[in-house]
CSV table of C-alpha atoms (C1' of nucleotides) in Angstrom, one decimal:
chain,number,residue,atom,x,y,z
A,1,UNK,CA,15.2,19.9,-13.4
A,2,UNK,CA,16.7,18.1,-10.2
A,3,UNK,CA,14.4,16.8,-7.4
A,4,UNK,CA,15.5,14.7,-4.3
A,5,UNK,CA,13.6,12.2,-2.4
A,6,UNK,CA,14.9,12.0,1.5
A,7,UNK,CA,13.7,8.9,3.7
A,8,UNK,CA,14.5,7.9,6.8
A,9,UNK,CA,16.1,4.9,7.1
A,10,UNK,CA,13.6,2.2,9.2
A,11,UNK,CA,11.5,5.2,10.7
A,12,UNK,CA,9.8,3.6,13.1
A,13,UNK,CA,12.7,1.6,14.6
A,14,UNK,CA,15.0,4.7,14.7
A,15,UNK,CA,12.2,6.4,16.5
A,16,UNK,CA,12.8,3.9,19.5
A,17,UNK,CA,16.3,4.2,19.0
A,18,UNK,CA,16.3,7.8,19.6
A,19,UNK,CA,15.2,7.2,23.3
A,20,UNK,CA,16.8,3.7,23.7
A,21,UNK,CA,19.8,4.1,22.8
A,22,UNK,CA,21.8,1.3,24.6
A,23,UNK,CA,19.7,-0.6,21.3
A,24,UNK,CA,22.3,1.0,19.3
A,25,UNK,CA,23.9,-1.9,16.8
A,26,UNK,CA,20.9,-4.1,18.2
A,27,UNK,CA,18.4,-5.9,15.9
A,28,UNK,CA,15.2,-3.9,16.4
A,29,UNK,CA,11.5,-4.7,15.2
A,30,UNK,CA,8.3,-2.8,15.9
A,31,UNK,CA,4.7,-4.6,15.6
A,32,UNK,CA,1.8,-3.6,14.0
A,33,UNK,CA,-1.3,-2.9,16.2
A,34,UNK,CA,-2.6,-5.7,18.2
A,35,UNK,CA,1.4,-6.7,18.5
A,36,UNK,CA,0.2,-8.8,15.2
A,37,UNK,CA,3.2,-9.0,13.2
A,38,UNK,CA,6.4,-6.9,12.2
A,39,UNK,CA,5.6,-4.3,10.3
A,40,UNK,CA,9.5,-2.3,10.7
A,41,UNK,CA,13.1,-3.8,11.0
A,42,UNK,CA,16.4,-2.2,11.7
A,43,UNK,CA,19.4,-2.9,9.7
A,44,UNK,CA,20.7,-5.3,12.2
A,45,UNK,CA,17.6,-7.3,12.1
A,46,UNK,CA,17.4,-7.6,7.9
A,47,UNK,CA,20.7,-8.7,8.4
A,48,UNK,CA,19.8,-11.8,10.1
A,49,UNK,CA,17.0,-12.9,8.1
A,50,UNK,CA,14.3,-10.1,9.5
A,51,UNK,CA,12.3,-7.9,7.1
A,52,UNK,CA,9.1,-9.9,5.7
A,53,UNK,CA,6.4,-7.3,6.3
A,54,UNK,CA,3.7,-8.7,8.2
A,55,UNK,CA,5.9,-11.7,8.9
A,56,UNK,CA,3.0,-13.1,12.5
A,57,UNK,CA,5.1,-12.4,15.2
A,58,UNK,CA,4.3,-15.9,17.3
A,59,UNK,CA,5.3,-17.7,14.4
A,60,UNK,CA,9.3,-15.4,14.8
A,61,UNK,CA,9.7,-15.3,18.4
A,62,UNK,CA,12.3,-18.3,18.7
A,63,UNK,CA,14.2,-16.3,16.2
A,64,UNK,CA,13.5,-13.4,18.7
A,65,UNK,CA,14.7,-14.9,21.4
A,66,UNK,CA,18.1,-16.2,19.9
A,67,UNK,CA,19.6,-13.4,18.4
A,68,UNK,CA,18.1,-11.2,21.4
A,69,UNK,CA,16.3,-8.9,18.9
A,70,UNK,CA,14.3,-5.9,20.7
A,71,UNK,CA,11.0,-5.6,20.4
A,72,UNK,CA,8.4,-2.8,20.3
A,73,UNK,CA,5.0,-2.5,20.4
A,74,UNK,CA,4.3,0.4,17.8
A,75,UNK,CA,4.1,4.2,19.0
A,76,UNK,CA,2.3,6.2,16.3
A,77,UNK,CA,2.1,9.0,18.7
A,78,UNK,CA,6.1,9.0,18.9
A,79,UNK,CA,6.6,8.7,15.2
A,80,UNK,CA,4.3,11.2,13.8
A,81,UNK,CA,5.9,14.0,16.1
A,82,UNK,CA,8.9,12.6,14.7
A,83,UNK,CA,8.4,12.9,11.7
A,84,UNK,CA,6.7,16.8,12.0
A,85,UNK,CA,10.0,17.3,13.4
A,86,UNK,CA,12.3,15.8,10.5
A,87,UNK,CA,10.0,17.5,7.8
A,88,UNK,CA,10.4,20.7,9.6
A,89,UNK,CA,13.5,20.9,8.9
A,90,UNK,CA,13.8,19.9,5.8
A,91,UNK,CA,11.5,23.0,4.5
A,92,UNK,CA,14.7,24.6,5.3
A,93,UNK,CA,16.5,22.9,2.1
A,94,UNK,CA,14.0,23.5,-0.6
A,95,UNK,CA,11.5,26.0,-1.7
A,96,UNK,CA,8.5,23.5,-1.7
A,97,UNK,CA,8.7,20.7,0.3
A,98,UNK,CA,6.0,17.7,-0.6
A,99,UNK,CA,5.5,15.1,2.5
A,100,UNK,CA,4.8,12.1,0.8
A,101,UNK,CA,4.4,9.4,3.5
A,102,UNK,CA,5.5,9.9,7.1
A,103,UNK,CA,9.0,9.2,7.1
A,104,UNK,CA,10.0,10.7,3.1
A,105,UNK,CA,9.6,14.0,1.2
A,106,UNK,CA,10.4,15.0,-2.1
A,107,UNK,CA,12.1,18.0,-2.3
A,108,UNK,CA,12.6,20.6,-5.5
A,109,UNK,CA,15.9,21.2,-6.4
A,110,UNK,CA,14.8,23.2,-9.8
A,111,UNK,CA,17.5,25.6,-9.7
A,112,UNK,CA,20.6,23.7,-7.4
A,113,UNK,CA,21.8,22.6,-10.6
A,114,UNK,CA,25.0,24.6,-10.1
A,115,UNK,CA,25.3,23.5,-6.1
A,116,UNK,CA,27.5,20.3,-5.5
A,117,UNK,CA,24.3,18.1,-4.7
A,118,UNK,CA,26.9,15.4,-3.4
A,119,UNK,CA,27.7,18.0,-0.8
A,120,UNK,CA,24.2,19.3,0.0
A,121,UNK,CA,22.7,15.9,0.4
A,122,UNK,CA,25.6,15.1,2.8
A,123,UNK,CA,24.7,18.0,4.4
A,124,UNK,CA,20.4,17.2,4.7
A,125,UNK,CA,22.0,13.8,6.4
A,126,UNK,CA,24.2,15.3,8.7
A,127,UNK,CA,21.9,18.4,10.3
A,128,UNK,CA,18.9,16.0,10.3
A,129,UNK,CA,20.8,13.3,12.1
A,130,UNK,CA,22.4,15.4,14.8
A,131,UNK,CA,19.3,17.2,15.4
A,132,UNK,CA,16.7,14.8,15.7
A,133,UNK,CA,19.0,11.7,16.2
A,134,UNK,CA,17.2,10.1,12.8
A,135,UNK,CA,19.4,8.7,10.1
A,136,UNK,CA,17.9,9.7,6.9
A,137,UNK,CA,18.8,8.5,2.6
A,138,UNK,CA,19.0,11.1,0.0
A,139,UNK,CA,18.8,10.4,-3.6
A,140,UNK,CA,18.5,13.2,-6.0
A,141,UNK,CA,17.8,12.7,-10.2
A,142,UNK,CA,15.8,14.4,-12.2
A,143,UNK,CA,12.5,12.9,-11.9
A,144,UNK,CA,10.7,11.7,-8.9
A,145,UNK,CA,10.7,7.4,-10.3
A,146,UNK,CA,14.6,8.5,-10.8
A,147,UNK,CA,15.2,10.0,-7.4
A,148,UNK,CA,13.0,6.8,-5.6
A,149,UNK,CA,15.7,4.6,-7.2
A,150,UNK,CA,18.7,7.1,-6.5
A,151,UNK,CA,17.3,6.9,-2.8
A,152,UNK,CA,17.3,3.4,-2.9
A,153,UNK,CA,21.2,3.1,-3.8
A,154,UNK,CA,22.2,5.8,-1.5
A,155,UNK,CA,21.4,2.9,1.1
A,156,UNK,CA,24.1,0.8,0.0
A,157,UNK,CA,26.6,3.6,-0.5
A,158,UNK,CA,27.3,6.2,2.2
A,159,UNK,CA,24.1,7.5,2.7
A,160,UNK,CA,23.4,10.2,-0.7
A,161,UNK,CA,23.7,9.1,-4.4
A,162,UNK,CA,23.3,11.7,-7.1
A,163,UNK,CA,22.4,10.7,-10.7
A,164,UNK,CA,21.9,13.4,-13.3
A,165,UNK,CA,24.2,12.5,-16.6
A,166,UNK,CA,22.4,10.0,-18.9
A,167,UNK,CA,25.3,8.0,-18.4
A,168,UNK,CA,25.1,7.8,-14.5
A,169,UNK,CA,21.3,6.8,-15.2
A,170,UNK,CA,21.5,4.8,-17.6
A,171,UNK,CA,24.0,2.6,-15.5
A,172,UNK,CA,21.9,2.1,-12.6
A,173,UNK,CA,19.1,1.0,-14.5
A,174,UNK,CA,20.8,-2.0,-15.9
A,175,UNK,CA,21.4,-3.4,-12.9
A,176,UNK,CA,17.9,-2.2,-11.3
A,177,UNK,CA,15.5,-4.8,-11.2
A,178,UNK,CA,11.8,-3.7,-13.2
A,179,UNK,CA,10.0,-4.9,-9.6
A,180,UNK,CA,12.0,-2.6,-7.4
A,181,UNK,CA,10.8,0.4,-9.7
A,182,UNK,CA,8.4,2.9,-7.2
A,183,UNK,CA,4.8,2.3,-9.1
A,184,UNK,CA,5.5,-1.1,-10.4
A,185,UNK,CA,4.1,-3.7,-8.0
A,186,UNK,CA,3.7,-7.6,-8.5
A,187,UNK,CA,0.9,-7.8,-11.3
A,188,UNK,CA,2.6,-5.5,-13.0
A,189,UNK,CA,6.0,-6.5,-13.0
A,190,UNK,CA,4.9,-10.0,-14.0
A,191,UNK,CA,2.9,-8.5,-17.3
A,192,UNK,CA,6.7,-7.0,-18.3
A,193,UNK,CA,8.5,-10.3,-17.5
A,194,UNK,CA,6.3,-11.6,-20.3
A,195,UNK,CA,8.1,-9.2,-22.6
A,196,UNK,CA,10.9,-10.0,-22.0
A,197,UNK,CA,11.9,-7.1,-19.5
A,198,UNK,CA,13.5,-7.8,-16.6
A,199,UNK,CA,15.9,-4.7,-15.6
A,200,UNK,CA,14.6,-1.1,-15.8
A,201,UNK,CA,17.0,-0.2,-18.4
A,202,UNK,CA,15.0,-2.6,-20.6
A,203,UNK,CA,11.9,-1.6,-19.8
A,204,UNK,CA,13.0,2.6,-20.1
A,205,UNK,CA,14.0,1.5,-23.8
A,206,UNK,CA,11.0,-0.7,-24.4
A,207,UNK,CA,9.8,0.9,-27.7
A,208,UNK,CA,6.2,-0.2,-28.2
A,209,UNK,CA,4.4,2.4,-25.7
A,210,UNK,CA,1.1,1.9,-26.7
A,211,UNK,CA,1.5,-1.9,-25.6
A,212,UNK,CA,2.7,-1.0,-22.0
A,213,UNK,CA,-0.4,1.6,-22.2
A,214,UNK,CA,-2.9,-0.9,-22.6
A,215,UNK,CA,-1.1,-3.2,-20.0
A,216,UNK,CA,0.1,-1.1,-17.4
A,217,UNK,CA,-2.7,1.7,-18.0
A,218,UNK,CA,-1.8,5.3,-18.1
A,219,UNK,CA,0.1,4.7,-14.4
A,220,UNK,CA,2.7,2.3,-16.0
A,221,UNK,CA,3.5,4.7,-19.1
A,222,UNK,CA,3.7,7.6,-16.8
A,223,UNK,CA,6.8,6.0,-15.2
A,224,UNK,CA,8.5,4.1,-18.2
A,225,UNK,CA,8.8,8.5,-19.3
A,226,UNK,CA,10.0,9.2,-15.8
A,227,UNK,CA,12.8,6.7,-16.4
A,228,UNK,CA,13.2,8.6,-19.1
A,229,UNK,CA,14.0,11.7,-17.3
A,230,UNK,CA,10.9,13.5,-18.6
A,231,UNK,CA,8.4,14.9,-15.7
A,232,UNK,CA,5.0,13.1,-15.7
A,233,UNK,CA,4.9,13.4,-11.9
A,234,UNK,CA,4.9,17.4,-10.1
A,235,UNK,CA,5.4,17.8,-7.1
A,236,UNK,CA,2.2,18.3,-5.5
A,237,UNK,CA,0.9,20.2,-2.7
A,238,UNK,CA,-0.9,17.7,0.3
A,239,UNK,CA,-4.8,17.7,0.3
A,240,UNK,CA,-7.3,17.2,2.0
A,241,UNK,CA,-7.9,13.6,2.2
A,242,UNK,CA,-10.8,11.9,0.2
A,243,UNK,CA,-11.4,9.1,2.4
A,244,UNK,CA,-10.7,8.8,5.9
A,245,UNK,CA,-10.4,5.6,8.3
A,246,UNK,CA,-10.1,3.9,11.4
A,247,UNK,CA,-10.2,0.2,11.3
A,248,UNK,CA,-8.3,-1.7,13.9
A,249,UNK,CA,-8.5,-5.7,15.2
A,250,UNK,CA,-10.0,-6.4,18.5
A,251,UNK,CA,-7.9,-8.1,20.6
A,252,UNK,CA,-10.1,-11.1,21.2
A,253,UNK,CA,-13.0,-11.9,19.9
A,254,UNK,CA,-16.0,-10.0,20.1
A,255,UNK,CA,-19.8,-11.7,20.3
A,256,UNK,CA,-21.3,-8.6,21.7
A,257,UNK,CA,-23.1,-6.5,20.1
A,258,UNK,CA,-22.4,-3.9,23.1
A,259,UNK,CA,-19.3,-4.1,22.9
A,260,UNK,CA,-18.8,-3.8,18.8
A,261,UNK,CA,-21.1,-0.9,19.2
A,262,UNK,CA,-18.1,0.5,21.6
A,263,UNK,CA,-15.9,0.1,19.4
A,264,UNK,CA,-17.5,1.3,16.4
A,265,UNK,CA,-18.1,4.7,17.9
A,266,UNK,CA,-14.7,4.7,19.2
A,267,UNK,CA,-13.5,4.5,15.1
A,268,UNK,CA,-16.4,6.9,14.5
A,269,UNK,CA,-15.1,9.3,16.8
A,270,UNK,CA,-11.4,9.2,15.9
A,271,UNK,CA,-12.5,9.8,12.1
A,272,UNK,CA,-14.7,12.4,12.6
A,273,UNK,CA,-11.6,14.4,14.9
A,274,UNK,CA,-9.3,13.9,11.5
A,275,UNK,CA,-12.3,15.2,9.8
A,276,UNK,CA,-12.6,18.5,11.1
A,277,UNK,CA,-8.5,18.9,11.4
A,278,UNK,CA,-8.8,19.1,7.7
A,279,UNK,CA,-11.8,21.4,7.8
A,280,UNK,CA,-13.8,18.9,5.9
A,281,UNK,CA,-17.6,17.6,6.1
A,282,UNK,CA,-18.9,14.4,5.2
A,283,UNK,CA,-21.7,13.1,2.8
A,284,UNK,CA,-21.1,9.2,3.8
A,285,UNK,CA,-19.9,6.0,5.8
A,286,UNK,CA,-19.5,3.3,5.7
A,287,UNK,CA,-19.1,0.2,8.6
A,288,UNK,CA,-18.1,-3.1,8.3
A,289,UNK,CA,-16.9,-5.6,10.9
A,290,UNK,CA,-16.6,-9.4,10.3
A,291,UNK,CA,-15.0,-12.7,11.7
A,292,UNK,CA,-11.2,-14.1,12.1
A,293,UNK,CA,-10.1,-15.1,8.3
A,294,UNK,CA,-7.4,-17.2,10.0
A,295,UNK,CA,-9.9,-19.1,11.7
A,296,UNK,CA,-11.7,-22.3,10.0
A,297,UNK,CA,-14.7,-21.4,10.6
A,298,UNK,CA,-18.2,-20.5,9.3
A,299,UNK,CA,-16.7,-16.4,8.6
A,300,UNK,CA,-19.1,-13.6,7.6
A,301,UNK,CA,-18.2,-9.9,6.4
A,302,UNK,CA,-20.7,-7.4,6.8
A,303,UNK,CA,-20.7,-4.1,5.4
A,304,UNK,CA,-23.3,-1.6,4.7
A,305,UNK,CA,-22.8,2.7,4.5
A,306,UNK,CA,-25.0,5.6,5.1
A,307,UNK,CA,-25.5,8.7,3.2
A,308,UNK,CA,-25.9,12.4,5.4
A,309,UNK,CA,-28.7,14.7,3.8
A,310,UNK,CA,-25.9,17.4,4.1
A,311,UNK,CA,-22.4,17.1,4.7
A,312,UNK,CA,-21.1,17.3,8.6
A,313,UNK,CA,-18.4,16.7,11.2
A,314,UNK,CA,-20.4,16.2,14.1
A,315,UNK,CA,-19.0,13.3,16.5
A,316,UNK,CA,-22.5,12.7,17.4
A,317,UNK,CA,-24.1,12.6,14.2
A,318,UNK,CA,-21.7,10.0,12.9
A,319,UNK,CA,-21.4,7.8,15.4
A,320,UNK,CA,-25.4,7.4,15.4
A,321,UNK,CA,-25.0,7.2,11.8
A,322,UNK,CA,-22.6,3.9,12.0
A,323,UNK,CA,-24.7,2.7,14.4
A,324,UNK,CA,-27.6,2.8,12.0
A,325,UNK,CA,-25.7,0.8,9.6
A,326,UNK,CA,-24.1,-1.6,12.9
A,327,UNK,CA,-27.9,-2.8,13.2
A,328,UNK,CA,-28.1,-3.8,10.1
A,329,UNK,CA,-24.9,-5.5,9.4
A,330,UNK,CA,-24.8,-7.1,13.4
A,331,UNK,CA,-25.7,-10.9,13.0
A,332,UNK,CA,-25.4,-12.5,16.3
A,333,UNK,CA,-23.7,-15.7,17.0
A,334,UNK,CA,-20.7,-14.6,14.9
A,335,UNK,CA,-17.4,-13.8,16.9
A,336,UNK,CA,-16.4,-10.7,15.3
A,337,UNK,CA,-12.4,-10.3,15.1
A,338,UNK,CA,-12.3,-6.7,13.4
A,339,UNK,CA,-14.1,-3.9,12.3
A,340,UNK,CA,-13.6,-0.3,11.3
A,341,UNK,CA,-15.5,3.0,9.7
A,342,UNK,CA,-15.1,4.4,6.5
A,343,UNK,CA,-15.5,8.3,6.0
A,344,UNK,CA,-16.3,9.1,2.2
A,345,UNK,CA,-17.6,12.4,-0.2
A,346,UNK,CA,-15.8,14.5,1.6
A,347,UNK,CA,-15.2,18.0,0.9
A,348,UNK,CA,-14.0,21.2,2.3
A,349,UNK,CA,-16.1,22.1,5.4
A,350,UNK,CA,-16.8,25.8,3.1
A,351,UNK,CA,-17.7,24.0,0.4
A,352,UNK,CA,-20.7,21.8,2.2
A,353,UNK,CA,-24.0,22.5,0.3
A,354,UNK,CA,-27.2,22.6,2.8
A,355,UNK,CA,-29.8,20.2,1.6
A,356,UNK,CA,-33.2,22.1,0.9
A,357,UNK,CA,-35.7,19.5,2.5
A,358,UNK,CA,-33.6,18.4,5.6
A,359,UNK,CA,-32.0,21.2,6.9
A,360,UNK,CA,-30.9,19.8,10.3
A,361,UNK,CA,-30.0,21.9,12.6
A,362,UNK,CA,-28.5,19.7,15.4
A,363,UNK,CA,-25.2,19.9,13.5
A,364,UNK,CA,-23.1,20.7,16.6
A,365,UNK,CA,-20.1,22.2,15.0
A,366,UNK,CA,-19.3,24.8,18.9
A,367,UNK,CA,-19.7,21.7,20.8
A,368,UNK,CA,-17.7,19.1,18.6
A,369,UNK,CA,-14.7,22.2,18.5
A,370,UNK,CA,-14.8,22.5,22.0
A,371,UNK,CA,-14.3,18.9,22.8
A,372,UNK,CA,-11.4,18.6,20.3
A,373,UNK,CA,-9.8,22.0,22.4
A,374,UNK,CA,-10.2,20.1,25.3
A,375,UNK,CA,-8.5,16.9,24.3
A,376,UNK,CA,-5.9,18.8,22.7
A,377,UNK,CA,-5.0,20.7,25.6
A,378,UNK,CA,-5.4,17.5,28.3
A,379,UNK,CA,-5.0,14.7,26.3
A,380,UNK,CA,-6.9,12.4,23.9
A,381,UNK,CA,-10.1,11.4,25.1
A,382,UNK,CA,-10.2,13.8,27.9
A,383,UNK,CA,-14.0,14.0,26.6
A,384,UNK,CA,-16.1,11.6,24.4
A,385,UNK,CA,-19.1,10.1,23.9
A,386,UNK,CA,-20.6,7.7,26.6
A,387,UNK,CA,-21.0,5.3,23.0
A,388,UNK,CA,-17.5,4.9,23.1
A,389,UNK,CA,-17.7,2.8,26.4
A,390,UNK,CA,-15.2,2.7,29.2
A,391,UNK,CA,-13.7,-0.6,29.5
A,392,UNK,CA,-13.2,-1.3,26.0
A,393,UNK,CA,-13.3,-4.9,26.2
A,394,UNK,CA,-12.2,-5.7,22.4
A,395,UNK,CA,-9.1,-3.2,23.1
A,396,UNK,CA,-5.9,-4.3,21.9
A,397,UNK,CA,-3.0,-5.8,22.5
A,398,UNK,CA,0.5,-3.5,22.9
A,399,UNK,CA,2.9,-5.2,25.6
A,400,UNK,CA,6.0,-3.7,24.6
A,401,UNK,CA,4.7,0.0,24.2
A,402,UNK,CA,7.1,2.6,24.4
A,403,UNK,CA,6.5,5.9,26.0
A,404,UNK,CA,5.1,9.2,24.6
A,405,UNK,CA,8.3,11.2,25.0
A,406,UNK,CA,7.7,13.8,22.8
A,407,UNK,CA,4.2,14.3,23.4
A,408,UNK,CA,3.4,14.0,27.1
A,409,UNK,CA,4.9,16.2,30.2
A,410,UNK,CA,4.2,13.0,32.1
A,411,UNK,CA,6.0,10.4,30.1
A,412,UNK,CA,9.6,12.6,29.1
A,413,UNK,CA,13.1,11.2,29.4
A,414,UNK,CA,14.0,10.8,32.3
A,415,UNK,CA,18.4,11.3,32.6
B,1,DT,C1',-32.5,-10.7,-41.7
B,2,DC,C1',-32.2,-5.9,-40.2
B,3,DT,C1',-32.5,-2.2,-34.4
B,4,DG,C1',-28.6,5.1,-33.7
B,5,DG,C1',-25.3,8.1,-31.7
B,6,DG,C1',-23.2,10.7,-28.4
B,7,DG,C1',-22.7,11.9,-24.0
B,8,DT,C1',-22.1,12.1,-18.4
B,9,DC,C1',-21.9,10.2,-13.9
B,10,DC,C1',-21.2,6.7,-10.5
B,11,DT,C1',-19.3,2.5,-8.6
B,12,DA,C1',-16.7,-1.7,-7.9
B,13,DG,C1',-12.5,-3.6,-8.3
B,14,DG,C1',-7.7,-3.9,-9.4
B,15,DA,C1',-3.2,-2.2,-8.6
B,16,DC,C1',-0.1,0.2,-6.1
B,17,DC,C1',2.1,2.8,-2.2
B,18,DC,C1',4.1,3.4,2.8
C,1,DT,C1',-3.3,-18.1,22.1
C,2,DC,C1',-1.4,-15.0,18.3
C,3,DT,C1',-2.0,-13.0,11.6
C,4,DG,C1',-1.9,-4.4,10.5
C,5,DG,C1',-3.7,0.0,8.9
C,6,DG,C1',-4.5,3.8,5.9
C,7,DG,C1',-4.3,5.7,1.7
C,8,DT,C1',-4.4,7.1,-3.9
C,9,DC,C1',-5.4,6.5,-8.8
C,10,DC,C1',-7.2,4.3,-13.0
C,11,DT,C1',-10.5,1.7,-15.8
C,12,DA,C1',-14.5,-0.8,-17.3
C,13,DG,C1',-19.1,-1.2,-17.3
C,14,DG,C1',-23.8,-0.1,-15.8
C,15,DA,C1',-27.3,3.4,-15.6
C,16,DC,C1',-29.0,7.2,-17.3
C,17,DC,C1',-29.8,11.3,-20.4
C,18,DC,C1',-31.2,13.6,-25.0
DNA sequence: TCTGGGGTCCTAGGACCC
DNA sequence: TCTGGGGTCCTAGGACCC
């Protein structure tokens, strides 16, 4: 019973690095969209006082400026090839392989019991590192809670940290605090203060488990048994997703109702594209945009969702659709600072059931694949919808964008 | 005065994660 | 001037059914 949990260490930043690497030994942070605040920081940056997520990043740049930290606009196309590429490889160290978020994976290690994992992990670290230039943490134990917190020390020691004895366990979870345990956020960790437990030793031998049932729900007691070293969490295979997004800032903002229609087709568009990759169909939306929270000011939130007659992919269809529900959420007057669309009911594309009193046929399945074969081949939004508008006013803000190295013939490396 | 019992399905909201 | 985005799971409670 051994699994390992490999993540690489400030993903997005060592993306950067990859391509940039006179940044080596620098203090690096990447923004979120809109260049809003920092959402990664290298080692070098943590060290000097860096590492608040979503720390606003006008209210940082003196900081910036005096320890000379480098600063990037964030790259999603960049990191997500990166990471296909690091998980690629790892397939090559287990029999099953589950990508958990973009930059970790657990891997099964049933079976390696008799390998020195010490060894093995060094060697996941070392062929990952020189091959895709990305400095990754293994941490192997026998459950997945257990390998999230051997992960966590392998940071602090040279890079891999094995714990399988109960005695090698037992002694990191004294001096493991019960907040830093994966599953246990703030509310949580508050409700087991009250009981006294602050480290997760204590709360692994916390003996009334029907009181951390009704407190934590099933979730919490799941993981005090994973400390535990008994499997409450399989590896499990990636699905489809159940909801999809895209909800983004506008850069300034946005009175018009032109111009939010723009930029709710945009979102509509980009959703319904992750849509069909996972051969999936709709039954409903949902849009909402509303006004800058930061702002003192009179704010509104409007939100309102649609439900499809039969479940569907087509671009066309749901960007009229989120229209629909646009017109009546749109108050005028109101400057709106973000807004996004919400895909939800969504099964697989085989399993859609046709409805028996609207059976529209101006689903254009041929024509939405054709469009996304074109913008695969010559880029995104080689093709779209008129809706989506050409200027896009409410764009956002990225000044310290990196290039699509990986990606795009036209922005390589140049040596 | 007193008001059954046993279900299912759906949704909103909380909590958590990266 | 400026404040991110995209997900999952669980539970309680309402609505509804027989």
């Amino acid at each position: 019973m051994t699994i390992g949990l490999v993540d690489c260490n400030s993903f997005y930043c060592s993306c950067e690095r990859v391509f940039k690497p006179e940044t080596r030994g620098r203090p690096i942070i990447v923004l979120s969209n809109n260049d809003g605040c920092a959402i990664a920081f290298s080692r070098e940056a943590k060290a000097i006082g860096f590492g608040q997520m979503c720390e606003p990043f006008f209210e940082t740049e003196e900081r910036i400026k005096k320890h000379k930290v480098v600063v990037f606009s964030s790259n999603y196309t960049l990191y997500d090839d990166m990471s296909k590429r690091v998980m690629t490889l790892l397939k090559n160290y287990t029999p099953e392989l589950e990508v958990y978020s973009v930059d970790e994976a657990f891997l099964s290690l049933d079976g390696y019991d008799h390998f020195d994992l010490v060894e093995y992990g060094k060697k996941i670290r070392k062929d990952i590192l020189k091959i895709t230039g990305i400095p990754v943490g293994v941490g192997i134990s026998k459950t997945k809670v257990l390998s999230k917190i051997a992960n966590k020390l392998s940071k602090k020691s040279k890079g891999v940290w094995v714990m399988n004895t109960d005695k090698e366990i037992d002694e990191a979870l004294k001096n493991y605090p019960v907040r830093d345990i994966w599953g246990i956020g703030s509310a949580s960790a508050r409700k087991l203060n009250l009981l006294g437990i602050t480290t997760a030793y204590e709360f692994k031998m916390y003996k009334n488990e029907n009181l951390i049932q009704k407190m934590l729900t099933k979730t919490g007691r799941e993981v005090q048994e994973e400390l535990r070293g008994v499997r409450c969490l399989e590896m499990e295979e990636v699905e489809a997703k159940v909801n999809i997004a895209n909800t983004r800032s506008f850069g300034k903002d946005t009175y018009s109702k032109r111009e939010l229609q723009e930029a709710i087709a945009t979102f509509a568009t980009k959703c319904a594209e992750k849509l069909r990759y996972q051969d999936s169909v709709c039954y409903g939306l949902s849009v909402f945009v509303h006004t800058n929270a930061f702002k003192e000011i009179e704010q509104y939130y409007g939100s309102g969702s649609f439900v499809f007659g039969s479940g569907t992919s087509d671009t066309i269809k749901i960007i009229k659709a989120a229209w629909h529900v646009l017109d009546q959420i749109y108050r005028p007057g109101f400057g709106y600072k973000k807004g996004g669309v919400i895909l939800n009911h969504i099964v697989s594309k085989n399993e859609n059931q046709l409805n028996l009193f609207n059976q529209d046929p101006s689903d254009n399945e041929k024509l939405s694949n054709v469009i996304d074969l074109i913008n695969n081949r010559y880029g995104p939004r080689t093709i779209k919808s008129a809706a989506c508008g050409i200027n896009h006013a409410w764009k956002l803000r990225a000044d310290y964008i990196t290039k699509r190295y990986t990606t795009n013939w036209n922005e390589i490396l140049t040596v």
